[in-house]
Coordinates of C-alpha atoms and ligand atoms in Angstrom, one line a residue:
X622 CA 59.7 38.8 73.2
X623 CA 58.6 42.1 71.9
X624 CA 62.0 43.6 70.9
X625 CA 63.3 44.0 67.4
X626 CA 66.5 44.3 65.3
X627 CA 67.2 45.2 62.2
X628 CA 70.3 43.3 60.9
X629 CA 72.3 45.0 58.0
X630 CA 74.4 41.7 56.1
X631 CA 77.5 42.0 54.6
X632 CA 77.7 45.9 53.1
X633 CA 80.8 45.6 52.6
X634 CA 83.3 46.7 49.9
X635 CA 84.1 43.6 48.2
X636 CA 80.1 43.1 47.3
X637 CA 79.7 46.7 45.9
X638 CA 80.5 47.6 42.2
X639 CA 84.3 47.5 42.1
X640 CA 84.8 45.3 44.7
X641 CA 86.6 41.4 44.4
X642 CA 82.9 40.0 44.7
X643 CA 80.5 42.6 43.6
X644 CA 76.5 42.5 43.7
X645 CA 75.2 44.4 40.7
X646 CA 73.7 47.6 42.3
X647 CA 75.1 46.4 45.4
X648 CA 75.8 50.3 46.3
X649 CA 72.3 50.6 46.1
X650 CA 71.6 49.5 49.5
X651 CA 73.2 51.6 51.3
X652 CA 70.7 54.7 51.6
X653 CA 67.6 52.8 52.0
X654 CA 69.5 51.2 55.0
X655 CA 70.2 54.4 56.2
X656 CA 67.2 55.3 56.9
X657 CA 66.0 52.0 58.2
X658 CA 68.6 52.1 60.6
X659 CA 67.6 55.1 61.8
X660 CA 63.9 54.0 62.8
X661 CA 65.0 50.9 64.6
X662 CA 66.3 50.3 68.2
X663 CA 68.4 47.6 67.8
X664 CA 71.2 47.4 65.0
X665 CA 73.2 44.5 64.5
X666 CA 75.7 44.4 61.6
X667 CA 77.3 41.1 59.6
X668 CA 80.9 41.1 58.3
X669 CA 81.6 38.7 56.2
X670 CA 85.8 38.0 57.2
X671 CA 88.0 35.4 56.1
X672 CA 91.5 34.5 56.3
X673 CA 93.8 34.6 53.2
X674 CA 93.5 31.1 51.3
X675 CA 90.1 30.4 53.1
X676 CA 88.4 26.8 51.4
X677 CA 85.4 28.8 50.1
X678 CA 87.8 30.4 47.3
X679 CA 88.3 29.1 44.0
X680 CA 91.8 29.9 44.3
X681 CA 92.8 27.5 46.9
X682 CA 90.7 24.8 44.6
X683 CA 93.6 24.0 41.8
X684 CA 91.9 23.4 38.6
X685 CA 88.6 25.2 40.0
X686 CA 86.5 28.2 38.7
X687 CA 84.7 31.0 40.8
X688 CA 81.5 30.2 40.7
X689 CA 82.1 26.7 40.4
X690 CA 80.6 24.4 43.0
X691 CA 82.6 21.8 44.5
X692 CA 81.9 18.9 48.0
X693 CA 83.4 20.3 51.5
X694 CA 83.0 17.7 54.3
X695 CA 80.1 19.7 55.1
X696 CA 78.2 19.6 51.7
X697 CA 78.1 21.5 48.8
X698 CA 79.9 24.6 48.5
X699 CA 80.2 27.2 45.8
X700 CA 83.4 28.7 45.0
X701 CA 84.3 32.6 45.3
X702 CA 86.4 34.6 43.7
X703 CA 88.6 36.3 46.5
X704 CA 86.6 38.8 49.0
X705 CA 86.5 40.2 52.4
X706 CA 89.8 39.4 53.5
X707 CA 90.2 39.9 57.3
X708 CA 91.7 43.7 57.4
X709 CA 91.6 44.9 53.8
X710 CA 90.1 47.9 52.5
X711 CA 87.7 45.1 50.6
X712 CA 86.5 43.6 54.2
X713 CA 85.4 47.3 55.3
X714 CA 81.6 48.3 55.5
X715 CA 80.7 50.6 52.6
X716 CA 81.8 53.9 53.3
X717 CA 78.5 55.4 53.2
X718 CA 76.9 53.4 55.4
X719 CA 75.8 55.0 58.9
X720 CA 76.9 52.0 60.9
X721 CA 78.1 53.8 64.2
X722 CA 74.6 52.7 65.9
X723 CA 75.3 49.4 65.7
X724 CA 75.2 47.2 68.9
X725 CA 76.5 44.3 67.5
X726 CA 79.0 43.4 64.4
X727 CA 79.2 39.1 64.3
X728 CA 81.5 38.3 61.6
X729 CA 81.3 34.9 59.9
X730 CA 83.5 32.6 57.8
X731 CA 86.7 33.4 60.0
X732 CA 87.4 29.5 59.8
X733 CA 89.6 28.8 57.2
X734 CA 87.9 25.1 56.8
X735 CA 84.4 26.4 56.7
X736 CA 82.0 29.2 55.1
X737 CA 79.4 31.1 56.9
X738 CA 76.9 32.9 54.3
X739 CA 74.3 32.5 57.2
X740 CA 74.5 35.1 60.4
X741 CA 73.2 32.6 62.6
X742 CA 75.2 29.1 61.9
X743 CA 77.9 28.3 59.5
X744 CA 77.6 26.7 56.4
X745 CA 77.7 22.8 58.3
X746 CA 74.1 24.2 59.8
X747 CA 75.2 23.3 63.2
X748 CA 77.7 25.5 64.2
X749 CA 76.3 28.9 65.8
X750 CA 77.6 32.0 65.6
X751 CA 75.8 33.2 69.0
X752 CA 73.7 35.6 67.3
X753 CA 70.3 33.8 68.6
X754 CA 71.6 33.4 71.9
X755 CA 72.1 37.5 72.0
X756 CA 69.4 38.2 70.2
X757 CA 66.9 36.6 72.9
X758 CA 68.8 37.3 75.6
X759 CA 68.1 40.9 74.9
X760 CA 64.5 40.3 74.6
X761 CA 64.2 40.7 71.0
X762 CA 61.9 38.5 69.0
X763 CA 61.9 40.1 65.8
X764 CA 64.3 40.7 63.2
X765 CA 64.2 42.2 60.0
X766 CA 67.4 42.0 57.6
X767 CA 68.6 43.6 54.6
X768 CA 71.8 44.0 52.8
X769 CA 73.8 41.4 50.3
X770 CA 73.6 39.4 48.5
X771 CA 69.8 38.1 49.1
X772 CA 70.0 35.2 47.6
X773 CA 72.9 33.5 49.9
X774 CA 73.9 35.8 52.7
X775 CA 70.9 37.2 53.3
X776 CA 68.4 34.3 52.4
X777 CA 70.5 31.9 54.2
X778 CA 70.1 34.2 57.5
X779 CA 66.4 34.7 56.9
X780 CA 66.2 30.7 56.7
X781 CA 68.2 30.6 60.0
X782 CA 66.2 32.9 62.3
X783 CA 62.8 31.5 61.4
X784 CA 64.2 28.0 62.2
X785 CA 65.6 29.9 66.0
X786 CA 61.9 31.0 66.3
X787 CA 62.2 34.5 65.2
X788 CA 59.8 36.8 63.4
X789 CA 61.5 37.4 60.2
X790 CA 60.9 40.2 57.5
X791 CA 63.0 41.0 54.7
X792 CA 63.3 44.8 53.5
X793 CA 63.5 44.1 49.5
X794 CA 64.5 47.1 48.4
X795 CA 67.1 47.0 50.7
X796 CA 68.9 43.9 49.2
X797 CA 70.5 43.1 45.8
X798 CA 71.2 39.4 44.8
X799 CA 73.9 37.8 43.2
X800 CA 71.2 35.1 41.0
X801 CA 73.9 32.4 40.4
X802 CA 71.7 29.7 38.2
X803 CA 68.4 30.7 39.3
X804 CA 69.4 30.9 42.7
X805 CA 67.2 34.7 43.3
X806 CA 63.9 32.7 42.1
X807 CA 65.1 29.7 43.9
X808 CA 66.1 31.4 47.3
X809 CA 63.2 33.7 47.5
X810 CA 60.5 30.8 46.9
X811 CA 62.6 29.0 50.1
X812 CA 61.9 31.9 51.9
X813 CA 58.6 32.7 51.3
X814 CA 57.4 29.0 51.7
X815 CA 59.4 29.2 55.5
X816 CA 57.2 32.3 56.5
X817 CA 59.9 34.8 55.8
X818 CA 57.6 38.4 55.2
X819 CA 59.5 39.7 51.8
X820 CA 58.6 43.5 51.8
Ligands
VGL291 C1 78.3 36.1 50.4 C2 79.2 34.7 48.9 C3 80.3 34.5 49.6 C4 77.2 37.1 50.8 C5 79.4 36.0 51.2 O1 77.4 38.0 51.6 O2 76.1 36.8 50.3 N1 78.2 35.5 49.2 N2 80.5 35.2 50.8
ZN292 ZN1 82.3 35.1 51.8

């Protein structure tokens, strides 16, 4: 499959400076992808969109932090402050970004039970989001991603696609991470060691 798509994750306002769960220098971002978007045929975009009370924020965890982690049915799971809640001006793409090319938007973590940082299966690892199944039905082999944060969204996509069989590169400079205990140094040694091209 000889096509490829450049997938833009999560630029949204909630992970910019200001925003309920922002990246430092998340804002960053937004002019590098810009430009990449311009140079590639295919443009898919991620939204991260949950539902008020959703289990991945420490609010709905009495006695719980944000950034604390705590045990879903599904595993480990940290804990969030508040972000990208389905229709607020927080869930919105950056206003900057040049997003009107886009073929695709999948948005993830619409389950109140579960979280999605991945763009390609939700946080239980089995439950897809379709994104493989459109990505090779239109012939496209390749992706590279960028966006936020790198070390969950992002990395956690990256993980994803090589394990569908995709080509994978990551555009560096067009990511910021969020580096919860080690987890930039952690998530970008996972990636490199699954093949994922960090450029
Ligand atoms: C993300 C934490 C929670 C991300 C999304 O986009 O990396 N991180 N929800
Ligand atoms: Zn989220």
């Amino acid at each position: 499959m000889t096509g490829e798509a450049l997938i833009v994750i999560d630029v949204q306002n909630d992970f910019c400076p200001g925003g309920a769960l922002a990246v430092e220098h998340g804002n960053e971002v937004v002019p590098v992808i810009n430009s990449l978007i311009e140079s590639f045929e295919h443009v898919v975009l991620t939204q991260d969109w949950h539902p008020a009370g959703h289990s991945s924020f420490a609010s709905s965890h009495p006695g719980k932090n944000a950034f604390e982690m705590t045990d879903m049915p599904y595993g480990p799971q940290t804990l969030w402050p508040d972000h990208c809640i389905q229709g607020t001006p927080g869930a919105d793409f950056h206003p900057g970004l040049r997003w009107t090319k886009a073929e695709l938007v999948i948005r993830k973590g619409f389950r109140k039970e579960i979280d999605s940082y991945s763009a390609f299966f939700e946080n239980d690892h089995k439950t897809p989001t379709g994104l493989s199944g459109y990505l090779r039905e239109r012939g496209i082999g390749r992706v590279m991603l960028a966006g936020l944060a790198t070390d969950f969204c992002v990395a956690y996509s990256a993980l994803d696609a090589v394990k569908q069989g995709f080509a994978v590169a990551i555009a560096m400079d067009a990511c910021r991470g969020i580096d919860l205990n080690g987890s930039m140094a952690a998530m970008t040694e996972k990636m490199r060691e699954a093949g994922v091209e960090l450029r």
